[in-house]
PDB file of C-alpha atoms in Angstrom:
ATOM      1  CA  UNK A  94      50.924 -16.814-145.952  1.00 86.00           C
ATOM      2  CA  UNK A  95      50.728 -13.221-146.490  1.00 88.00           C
ATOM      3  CA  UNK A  96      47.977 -13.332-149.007  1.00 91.00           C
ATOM      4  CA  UNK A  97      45.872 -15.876-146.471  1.00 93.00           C
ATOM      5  CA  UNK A  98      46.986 -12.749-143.460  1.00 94.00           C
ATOM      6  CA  UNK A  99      45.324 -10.276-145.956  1.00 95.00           C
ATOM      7  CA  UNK A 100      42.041 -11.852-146.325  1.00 96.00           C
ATOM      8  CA  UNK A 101      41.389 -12.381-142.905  1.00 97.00           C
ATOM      9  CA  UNK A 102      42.472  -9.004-142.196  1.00 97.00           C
ATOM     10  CA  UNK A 103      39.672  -7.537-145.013  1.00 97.00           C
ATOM     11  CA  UNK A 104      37.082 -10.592-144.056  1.00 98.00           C
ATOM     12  CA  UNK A 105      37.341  -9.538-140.169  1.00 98.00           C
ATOM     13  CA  UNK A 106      36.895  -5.984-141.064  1.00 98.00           C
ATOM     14  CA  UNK A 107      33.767  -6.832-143.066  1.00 98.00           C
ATOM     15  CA  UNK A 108      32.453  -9.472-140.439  1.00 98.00           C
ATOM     16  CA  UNK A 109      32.769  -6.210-137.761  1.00 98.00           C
ATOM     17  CA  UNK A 110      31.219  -3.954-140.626  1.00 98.00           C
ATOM     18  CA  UNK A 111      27.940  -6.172-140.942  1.00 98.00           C
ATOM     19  CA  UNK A 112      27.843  -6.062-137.021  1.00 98.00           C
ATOM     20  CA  UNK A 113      27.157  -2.836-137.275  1.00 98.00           C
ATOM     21  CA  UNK A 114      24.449  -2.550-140.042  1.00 98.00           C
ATOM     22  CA  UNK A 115      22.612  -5.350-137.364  1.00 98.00           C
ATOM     23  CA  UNK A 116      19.793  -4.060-135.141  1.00 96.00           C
ATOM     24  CA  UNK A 117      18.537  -7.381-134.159  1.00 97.00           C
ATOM     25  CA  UNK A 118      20.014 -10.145-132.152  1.00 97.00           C
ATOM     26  CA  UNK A 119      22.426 -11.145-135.302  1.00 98.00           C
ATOM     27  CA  UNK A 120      24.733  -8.469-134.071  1.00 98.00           C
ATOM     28  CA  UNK A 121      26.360 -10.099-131.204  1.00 98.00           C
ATOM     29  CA  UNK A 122      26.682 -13.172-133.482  1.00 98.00           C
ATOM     30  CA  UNK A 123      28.416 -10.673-135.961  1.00 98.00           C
ATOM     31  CA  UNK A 124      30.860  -9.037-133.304  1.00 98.00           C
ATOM     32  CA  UNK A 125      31.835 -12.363-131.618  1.00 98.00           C
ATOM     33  CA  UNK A 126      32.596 -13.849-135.291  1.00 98.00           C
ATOM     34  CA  UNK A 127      34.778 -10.678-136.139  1.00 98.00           C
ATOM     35  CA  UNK A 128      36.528 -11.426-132.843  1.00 98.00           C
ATOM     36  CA  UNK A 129      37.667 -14.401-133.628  1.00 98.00           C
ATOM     37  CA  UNK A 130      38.779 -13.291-137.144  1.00 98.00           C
ATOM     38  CA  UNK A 131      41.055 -10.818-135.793  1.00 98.00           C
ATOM     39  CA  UNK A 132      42.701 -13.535-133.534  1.00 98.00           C
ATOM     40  CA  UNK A 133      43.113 -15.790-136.615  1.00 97.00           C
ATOM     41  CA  UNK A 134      44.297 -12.797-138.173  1.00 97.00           C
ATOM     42  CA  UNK A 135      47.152 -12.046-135.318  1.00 97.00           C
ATOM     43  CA  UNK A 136      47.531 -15.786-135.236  1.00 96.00           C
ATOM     44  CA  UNK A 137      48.064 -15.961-138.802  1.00 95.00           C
ATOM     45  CA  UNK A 138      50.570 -12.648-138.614  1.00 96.00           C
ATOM     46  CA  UNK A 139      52.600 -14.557-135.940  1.00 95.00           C
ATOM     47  CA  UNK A 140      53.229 -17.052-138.625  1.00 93.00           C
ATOM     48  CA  UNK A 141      54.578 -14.825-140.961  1.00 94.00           C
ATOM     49  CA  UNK A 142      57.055 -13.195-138.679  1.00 95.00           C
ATOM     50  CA  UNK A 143      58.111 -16.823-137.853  1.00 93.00           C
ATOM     51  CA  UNK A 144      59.121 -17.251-141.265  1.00 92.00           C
ATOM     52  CA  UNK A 145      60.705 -14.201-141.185  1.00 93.00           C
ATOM     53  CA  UNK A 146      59.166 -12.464-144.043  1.00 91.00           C
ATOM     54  CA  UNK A 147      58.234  -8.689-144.241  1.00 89.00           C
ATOM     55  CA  UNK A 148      54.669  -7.634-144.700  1.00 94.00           C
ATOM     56  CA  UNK A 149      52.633  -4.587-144.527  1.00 95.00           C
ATOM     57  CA  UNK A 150      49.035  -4.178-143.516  1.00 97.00           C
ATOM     58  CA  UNK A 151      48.001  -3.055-146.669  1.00 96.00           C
ATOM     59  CA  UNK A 152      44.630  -4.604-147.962  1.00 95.00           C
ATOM     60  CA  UNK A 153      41.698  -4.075-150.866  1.00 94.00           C
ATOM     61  CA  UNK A 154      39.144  -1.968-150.502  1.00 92.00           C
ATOM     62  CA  UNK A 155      36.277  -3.511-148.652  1.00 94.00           C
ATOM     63  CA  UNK A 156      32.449  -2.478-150.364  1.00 93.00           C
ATOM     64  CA  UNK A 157      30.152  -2.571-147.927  1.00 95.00           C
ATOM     65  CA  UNK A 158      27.201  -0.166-148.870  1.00 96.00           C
ATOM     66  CA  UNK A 159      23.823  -3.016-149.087  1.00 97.00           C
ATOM     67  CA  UNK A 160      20.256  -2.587-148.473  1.00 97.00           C
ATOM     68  CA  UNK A 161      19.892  -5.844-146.694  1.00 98.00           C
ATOM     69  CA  UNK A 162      22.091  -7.737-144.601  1.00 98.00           C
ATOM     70  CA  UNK A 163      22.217 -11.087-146.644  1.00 98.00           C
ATOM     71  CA  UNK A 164      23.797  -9.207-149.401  1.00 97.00           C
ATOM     72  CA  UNK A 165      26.771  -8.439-147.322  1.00 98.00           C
ATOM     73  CA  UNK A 166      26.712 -11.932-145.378  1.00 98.00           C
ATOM     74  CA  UNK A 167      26.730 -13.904-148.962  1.00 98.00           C
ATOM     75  CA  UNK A 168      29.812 -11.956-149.688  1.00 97.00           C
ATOM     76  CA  UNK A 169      31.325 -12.698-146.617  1.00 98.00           C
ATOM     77  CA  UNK A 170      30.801 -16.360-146.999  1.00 98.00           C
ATOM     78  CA  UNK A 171      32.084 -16.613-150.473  1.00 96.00           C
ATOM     79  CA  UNK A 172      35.352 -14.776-148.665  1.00 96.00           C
ATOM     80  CA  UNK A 173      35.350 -17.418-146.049  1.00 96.00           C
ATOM     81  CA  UNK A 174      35.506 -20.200-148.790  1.00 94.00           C
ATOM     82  CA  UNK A 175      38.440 -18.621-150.198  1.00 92.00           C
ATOM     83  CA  UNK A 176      40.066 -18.699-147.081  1.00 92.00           C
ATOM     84  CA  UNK A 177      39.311 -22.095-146.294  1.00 89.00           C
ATOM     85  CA  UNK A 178      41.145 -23.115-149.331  1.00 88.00           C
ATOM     86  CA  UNK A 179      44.090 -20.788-149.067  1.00 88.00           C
ATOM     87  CA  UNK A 180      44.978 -22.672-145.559  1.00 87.00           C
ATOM     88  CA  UNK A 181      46.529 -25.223-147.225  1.00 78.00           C
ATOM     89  CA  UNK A 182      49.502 -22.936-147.070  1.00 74.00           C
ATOM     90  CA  UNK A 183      49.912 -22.762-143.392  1.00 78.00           C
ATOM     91  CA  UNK A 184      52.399 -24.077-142.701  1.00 83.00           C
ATOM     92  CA  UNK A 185      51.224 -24.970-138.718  1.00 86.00           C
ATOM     93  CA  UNK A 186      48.420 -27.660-139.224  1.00 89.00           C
ATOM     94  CA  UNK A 187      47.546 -27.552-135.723  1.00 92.00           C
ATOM     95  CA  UNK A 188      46.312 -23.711-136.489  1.00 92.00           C
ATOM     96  CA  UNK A 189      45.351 -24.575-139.941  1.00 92.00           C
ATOM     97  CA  UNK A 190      42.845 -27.058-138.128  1.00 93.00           C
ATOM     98  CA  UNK A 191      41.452 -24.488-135.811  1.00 95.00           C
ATOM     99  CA  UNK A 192      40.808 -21.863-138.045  1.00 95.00           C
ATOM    100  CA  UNK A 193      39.284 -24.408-141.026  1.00 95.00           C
ATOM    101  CA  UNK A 194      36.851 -25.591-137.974  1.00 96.00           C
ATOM    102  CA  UNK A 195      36.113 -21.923-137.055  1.00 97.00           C
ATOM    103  CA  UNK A 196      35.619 -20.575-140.694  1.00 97.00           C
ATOM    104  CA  UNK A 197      32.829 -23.932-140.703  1.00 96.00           C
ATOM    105  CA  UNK A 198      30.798 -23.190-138.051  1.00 98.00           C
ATOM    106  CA  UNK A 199      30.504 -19.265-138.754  1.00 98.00           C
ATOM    107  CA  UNK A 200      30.021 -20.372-142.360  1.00 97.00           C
ATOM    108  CA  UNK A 201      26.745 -22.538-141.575  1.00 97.00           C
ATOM    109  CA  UNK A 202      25.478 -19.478-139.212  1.00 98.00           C
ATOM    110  CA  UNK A 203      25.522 -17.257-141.480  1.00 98.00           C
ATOM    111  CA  UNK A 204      23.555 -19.044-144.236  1.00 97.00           C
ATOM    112  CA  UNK A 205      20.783 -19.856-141.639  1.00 97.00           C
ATOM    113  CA  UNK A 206      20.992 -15.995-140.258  1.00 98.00           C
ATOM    114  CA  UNK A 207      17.641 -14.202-140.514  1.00 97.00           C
ATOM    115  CA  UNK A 208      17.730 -11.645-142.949  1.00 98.00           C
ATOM    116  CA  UNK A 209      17.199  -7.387-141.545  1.00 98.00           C
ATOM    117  CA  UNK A 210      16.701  -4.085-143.938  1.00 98.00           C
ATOM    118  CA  UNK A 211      20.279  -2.014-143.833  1.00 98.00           C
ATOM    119  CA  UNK A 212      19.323   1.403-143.014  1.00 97.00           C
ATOM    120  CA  UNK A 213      23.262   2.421-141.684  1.00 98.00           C
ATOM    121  CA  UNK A 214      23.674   4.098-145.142  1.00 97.00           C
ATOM    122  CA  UNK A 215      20.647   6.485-145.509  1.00 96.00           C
ATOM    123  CA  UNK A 216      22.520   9.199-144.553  1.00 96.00           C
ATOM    124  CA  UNK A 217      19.563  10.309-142.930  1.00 96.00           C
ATOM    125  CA  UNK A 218      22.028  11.585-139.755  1.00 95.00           C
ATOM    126  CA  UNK A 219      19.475  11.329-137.210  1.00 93.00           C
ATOM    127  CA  UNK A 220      20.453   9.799-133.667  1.00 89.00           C
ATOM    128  CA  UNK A 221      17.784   7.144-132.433  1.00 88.00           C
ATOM    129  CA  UNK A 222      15.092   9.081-130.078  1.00 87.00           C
ATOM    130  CA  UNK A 223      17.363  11.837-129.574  1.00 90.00           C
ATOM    131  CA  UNK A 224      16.503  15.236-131.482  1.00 91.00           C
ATOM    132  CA  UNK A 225      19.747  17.075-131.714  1.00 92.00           C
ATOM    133  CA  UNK A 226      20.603  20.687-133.355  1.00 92.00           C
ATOM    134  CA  UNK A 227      22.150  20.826-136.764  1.00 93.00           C
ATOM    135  CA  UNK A 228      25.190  22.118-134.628  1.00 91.00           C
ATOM    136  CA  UNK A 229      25.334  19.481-132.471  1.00 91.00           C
ATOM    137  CA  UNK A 230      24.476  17.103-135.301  1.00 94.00           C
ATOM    138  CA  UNK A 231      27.496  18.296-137.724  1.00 94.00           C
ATOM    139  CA  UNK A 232      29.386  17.875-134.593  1.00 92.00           C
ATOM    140  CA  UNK A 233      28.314  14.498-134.002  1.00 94.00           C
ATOM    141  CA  UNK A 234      28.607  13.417-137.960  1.00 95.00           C
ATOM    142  CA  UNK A 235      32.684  14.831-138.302  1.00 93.00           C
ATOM    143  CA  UNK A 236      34.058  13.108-134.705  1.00 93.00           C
ATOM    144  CA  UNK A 237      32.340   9.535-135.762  1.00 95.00           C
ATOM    145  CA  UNK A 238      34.308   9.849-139.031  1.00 94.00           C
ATOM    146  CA  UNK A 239      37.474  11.066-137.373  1.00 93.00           C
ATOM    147  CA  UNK A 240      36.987   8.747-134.456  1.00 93.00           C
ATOM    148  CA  UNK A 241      36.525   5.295-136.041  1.00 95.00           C
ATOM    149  CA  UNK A 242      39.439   5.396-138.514  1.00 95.00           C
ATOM    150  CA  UNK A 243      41.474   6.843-135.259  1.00 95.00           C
ATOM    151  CA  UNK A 244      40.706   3.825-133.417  1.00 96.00           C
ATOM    152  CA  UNK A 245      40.673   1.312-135.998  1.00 98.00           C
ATOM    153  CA  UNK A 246      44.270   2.822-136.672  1.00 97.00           C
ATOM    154  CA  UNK A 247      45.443   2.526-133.023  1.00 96.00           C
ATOM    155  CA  UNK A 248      44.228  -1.163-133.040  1.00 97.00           C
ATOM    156  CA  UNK A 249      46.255  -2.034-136.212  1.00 97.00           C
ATOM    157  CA  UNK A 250      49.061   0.457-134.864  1.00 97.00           C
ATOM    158  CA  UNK A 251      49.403  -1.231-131.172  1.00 97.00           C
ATOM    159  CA  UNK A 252      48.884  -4.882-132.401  1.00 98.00           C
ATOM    160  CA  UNK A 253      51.961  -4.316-135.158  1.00 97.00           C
ATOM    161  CA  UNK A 254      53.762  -3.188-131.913  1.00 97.00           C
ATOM    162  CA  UNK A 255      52.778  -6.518-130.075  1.00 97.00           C
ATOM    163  CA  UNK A 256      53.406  -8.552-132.992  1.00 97.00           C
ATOM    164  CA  UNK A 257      57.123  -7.066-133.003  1.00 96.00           C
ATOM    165  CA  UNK A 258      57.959  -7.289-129.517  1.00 95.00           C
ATOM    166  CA  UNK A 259      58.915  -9.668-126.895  1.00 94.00           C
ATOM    167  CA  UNK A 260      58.834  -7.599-124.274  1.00 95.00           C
ATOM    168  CA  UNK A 261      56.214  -8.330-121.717  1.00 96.00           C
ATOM    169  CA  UNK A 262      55.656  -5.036-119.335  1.00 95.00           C
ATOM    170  CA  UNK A 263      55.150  -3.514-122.807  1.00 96.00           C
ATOM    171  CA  UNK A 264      52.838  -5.945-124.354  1.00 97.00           C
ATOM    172  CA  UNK A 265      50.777  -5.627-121.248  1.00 97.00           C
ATOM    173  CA  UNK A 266      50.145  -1.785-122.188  1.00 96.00           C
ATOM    174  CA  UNK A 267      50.014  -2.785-125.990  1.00 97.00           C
ATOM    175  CA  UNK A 268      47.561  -5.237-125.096  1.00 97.00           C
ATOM    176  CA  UNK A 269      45.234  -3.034-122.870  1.00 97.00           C
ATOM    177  CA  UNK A 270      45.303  -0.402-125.151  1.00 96.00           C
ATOM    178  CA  UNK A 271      44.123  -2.910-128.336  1.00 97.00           C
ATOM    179  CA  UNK A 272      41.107  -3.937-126.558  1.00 97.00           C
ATOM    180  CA  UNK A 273      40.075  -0.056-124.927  1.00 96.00           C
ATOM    181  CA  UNK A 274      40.484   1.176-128.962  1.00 96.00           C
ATOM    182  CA  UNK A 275      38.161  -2.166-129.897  1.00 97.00           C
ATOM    183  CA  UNK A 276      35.284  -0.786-127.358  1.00 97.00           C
ATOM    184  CA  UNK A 277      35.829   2.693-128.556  1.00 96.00           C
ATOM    185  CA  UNK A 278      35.597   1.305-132.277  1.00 97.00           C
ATOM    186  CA  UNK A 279      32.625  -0.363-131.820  1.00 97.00           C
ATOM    187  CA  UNK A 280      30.788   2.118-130.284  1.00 97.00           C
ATOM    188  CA  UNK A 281      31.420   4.867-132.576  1.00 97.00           C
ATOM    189  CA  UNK A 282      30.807   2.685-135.661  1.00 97.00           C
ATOM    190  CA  UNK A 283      27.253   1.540-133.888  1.00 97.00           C
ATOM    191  CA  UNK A 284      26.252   5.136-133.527  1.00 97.00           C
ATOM    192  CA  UNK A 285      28.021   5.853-137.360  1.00 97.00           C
ATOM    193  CA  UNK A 286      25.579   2.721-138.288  1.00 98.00           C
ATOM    194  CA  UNK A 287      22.363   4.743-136.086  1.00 96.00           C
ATOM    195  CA  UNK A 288      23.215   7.580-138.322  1.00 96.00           C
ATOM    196  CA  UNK A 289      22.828   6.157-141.836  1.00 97.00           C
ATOM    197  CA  UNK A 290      26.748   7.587-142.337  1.00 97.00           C
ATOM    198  CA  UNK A 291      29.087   3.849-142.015  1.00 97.00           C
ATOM    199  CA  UNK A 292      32.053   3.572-143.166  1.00 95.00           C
ATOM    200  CA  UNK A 293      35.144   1.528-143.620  1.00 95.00           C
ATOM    201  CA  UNK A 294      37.834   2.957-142.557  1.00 95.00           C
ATOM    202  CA  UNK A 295      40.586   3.664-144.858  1.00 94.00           C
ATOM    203  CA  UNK A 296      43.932   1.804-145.269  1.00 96.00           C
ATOM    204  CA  UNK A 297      46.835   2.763-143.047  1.00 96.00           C
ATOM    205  CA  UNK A 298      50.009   3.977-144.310  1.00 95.00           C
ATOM    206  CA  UNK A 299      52.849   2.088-142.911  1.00 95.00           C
ATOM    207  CA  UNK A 300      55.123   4.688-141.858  1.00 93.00           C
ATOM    208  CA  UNK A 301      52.390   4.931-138.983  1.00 94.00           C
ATOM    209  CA  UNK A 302      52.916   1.063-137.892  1.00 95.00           C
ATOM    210  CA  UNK A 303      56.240   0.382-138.824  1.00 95.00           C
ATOM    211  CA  UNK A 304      57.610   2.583-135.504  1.00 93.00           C
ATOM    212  CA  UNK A 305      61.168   3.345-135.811  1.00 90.00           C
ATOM    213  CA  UNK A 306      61.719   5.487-132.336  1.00 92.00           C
ATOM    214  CA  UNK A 307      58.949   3.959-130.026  1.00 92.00           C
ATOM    215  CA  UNK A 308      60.149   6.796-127.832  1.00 92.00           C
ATOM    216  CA  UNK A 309      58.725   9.550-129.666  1.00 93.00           C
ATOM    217  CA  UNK A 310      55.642   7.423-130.747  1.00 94.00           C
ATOM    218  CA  UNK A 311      54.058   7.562-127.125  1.00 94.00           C
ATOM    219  CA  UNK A 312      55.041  11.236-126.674  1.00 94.00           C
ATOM    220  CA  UNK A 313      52.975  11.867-129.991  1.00 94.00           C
ATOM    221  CA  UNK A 314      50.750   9.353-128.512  1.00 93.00           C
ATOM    222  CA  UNK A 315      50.169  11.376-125.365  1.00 94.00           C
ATOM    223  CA  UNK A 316      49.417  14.696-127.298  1.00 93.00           C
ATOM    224  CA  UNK A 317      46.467  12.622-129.223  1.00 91.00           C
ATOM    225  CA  UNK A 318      44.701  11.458-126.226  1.00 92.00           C
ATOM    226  CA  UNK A 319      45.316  15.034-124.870  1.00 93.00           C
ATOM    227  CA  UNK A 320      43.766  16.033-127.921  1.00 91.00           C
ATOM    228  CA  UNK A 321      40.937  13.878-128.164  1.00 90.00           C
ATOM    229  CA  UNK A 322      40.213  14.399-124.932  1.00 90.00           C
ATOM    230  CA  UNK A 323      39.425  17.630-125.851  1.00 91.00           C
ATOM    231  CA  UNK A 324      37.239  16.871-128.758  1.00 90.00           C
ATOM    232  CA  UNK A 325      34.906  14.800-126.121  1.00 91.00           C
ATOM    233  CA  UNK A 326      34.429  17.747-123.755  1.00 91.00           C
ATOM    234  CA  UNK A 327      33.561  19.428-126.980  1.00 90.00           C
ATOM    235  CA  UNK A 328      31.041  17.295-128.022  1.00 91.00           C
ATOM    236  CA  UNK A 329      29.408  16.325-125.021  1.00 92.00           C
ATOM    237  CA  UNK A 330      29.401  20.279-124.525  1.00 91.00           C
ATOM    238  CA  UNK A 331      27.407  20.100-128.356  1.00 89.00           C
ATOM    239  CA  UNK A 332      25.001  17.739-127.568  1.00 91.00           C
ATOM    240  CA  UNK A 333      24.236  18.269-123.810  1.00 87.00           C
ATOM    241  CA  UNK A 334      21.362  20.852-124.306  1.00 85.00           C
ATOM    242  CA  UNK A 335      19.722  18.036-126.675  1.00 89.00           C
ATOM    243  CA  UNK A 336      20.912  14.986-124.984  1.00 92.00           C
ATOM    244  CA  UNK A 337      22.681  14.839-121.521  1.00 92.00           C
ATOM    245  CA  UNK A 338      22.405  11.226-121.531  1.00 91.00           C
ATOM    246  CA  UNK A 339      24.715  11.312-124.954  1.00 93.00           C
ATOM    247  CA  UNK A 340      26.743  13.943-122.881  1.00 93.00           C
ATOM    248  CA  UNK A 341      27.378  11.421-120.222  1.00 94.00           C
ATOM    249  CA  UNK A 342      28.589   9.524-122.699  1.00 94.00           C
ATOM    250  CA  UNK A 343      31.249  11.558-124.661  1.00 92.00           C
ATOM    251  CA  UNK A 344      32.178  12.335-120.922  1.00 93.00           C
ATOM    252  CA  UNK A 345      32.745   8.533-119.912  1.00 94.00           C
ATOM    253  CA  UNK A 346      35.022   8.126-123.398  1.00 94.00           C
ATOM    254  CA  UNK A 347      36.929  11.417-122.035  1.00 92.00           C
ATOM    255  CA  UNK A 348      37.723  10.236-118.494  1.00 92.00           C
ATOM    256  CA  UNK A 349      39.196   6.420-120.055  1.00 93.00           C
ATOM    257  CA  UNK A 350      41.736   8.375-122.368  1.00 92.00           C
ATOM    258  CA  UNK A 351      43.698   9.319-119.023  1.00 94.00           C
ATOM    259  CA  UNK A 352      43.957   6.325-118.413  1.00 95.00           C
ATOM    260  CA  UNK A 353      45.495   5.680-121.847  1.00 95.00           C
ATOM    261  CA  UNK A 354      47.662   8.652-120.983  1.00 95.00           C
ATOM    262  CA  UNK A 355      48.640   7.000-117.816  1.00 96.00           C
ATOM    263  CA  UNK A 356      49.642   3.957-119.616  1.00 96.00           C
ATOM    264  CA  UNK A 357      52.034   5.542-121.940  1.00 95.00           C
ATOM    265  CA  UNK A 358      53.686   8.147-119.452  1.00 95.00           C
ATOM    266  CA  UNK A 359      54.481   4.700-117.424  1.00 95.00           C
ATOM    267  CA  UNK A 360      55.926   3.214-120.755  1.00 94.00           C
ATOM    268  CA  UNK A 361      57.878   6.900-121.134  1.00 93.00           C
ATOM    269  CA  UNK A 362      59.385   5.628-117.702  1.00 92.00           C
ATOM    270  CA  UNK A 363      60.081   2.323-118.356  1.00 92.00           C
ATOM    271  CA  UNK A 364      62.039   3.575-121.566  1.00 86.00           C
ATOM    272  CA  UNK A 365      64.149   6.014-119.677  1.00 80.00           C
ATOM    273  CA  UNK A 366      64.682   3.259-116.619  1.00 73.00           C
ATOM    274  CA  UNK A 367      66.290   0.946-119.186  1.00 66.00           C
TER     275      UNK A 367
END
């Protein structure tokens, strides 16, 4: 069960990876089908903690780098078999049945999917019809970096948090947070993938997930979104002169972390009230 958790872990993060290398209408396709493997993913991770075994999100590396998008989709695929066949070890047929009849219908799309060029590794760093400094563009180039693996991290980080807890004012705030850090994610990794600089992110170390005083996690939590916050104002400052509609932007991701903030200062309470 933990090896079948694994896979769909690395499979979603490749489905999500290929989304962003799209620049037709396969995307959507591509981001829908990585939605649904992260559910069979947490679905799968449920399981686990059912039987009560310990597990880590630890994973392979994932190689990505193609020049067309079939490349990547026929590796997906043969992943997708694999996983088909390592369901016989679920124990919950009902949820081996559902994820079999998923991994069979995104199977058969994806053969018949038209095929695009890959240009998200070029490394050309040049932002679609938007002529920006070298400043503003080395700017630009180190928060994507920084910003995906940050919010592929706080996905993996809140959803280990959910996973773990039965408490329901708090999975309400996990919850939110998950799916603000997905938008965030795939935005940053669509503009990474506009820049010719994608990239997986890396593999998280445990002692990040596996949170011991949830206390002292939001408080640490807090002083990141203070922080990012800061590194939007600084890069919608960066780009403004060349772009105020990418300004706007970074200024619209700035204005959701207080509500992020908000979320956790109410959790803060919620500890102390208890």
């Amino acid at each position: 069960m933990q090896n079948l958790m694994i896979k769909t872990h690395e499979v979603w993060l490749e489905m999500l990876m290929a989304g962003f290398m799209s620049n037709t209408e396969n995307k959507q396709v591509l981001f829908d089908f990585s939605d649904i493997l992260f559910r069979h993913f947490t679905w799968l991770e449920h399981e686990v903690i059912e039987l009560g075994e310990s597990y880590s999100y630890d994973r392979d590396a994932i190689a990505i780098k193609v020049d067309r998008l079939q490349d990547i989709l026929q590796d997906i695929i043969k992943k997708l078999d694999v996983l088909d066949l390592q369901l016989l070890s679920s124990p919950d047929k009902e949820l081996n049945a559902r994820i079999a009849s998923d991994i069979h219908y995104m199977r058969d799309v994806l053969h018949h999917m038209n095929d695009e060029v890959v240009t998200a590794f070029n490394m050309a760093r040049k932002f679609p019809n938007i002529d920006l400094t070298q400043e503003a563009t080395d700017a630009l180039t180190l928060f994507l970096f920084e910003e995906t693996y940050k919010e592929y991290e706080l996905i993996m980080i809140y959803n280990y948090l959910k996973a773990h807890s039965d408490d329901a004012y708090m999975n309400r705030i996990f919850q939110i947070l998950i799916d603000e850090s997905f938008f965030h994610l795939k935005r940053f990794g669509d503009m990474g993938a506009k820049m010719g600089i994608l990239g997986v992110p890396r593999v998280i170390m445990k002692e990040l997930y596996q949170v011991e005083d949830i206390v002292q996690f939001l408080k640490e939590g807090i002083n990141e979104e203070l922080a990012a916050k800061e590194e939007c104002k600084k890069l919608s400052d960066a780009v403004g002169k060349d772009s105020p509609e990418l300004a706007k932007f970074f200024d619209f991701i700035n204005h959701q972390e207080n509500y992020h903030i908000s979320l956790m200062e109410d959790a803060l309470k919620y500890f102390d009230g208890r």
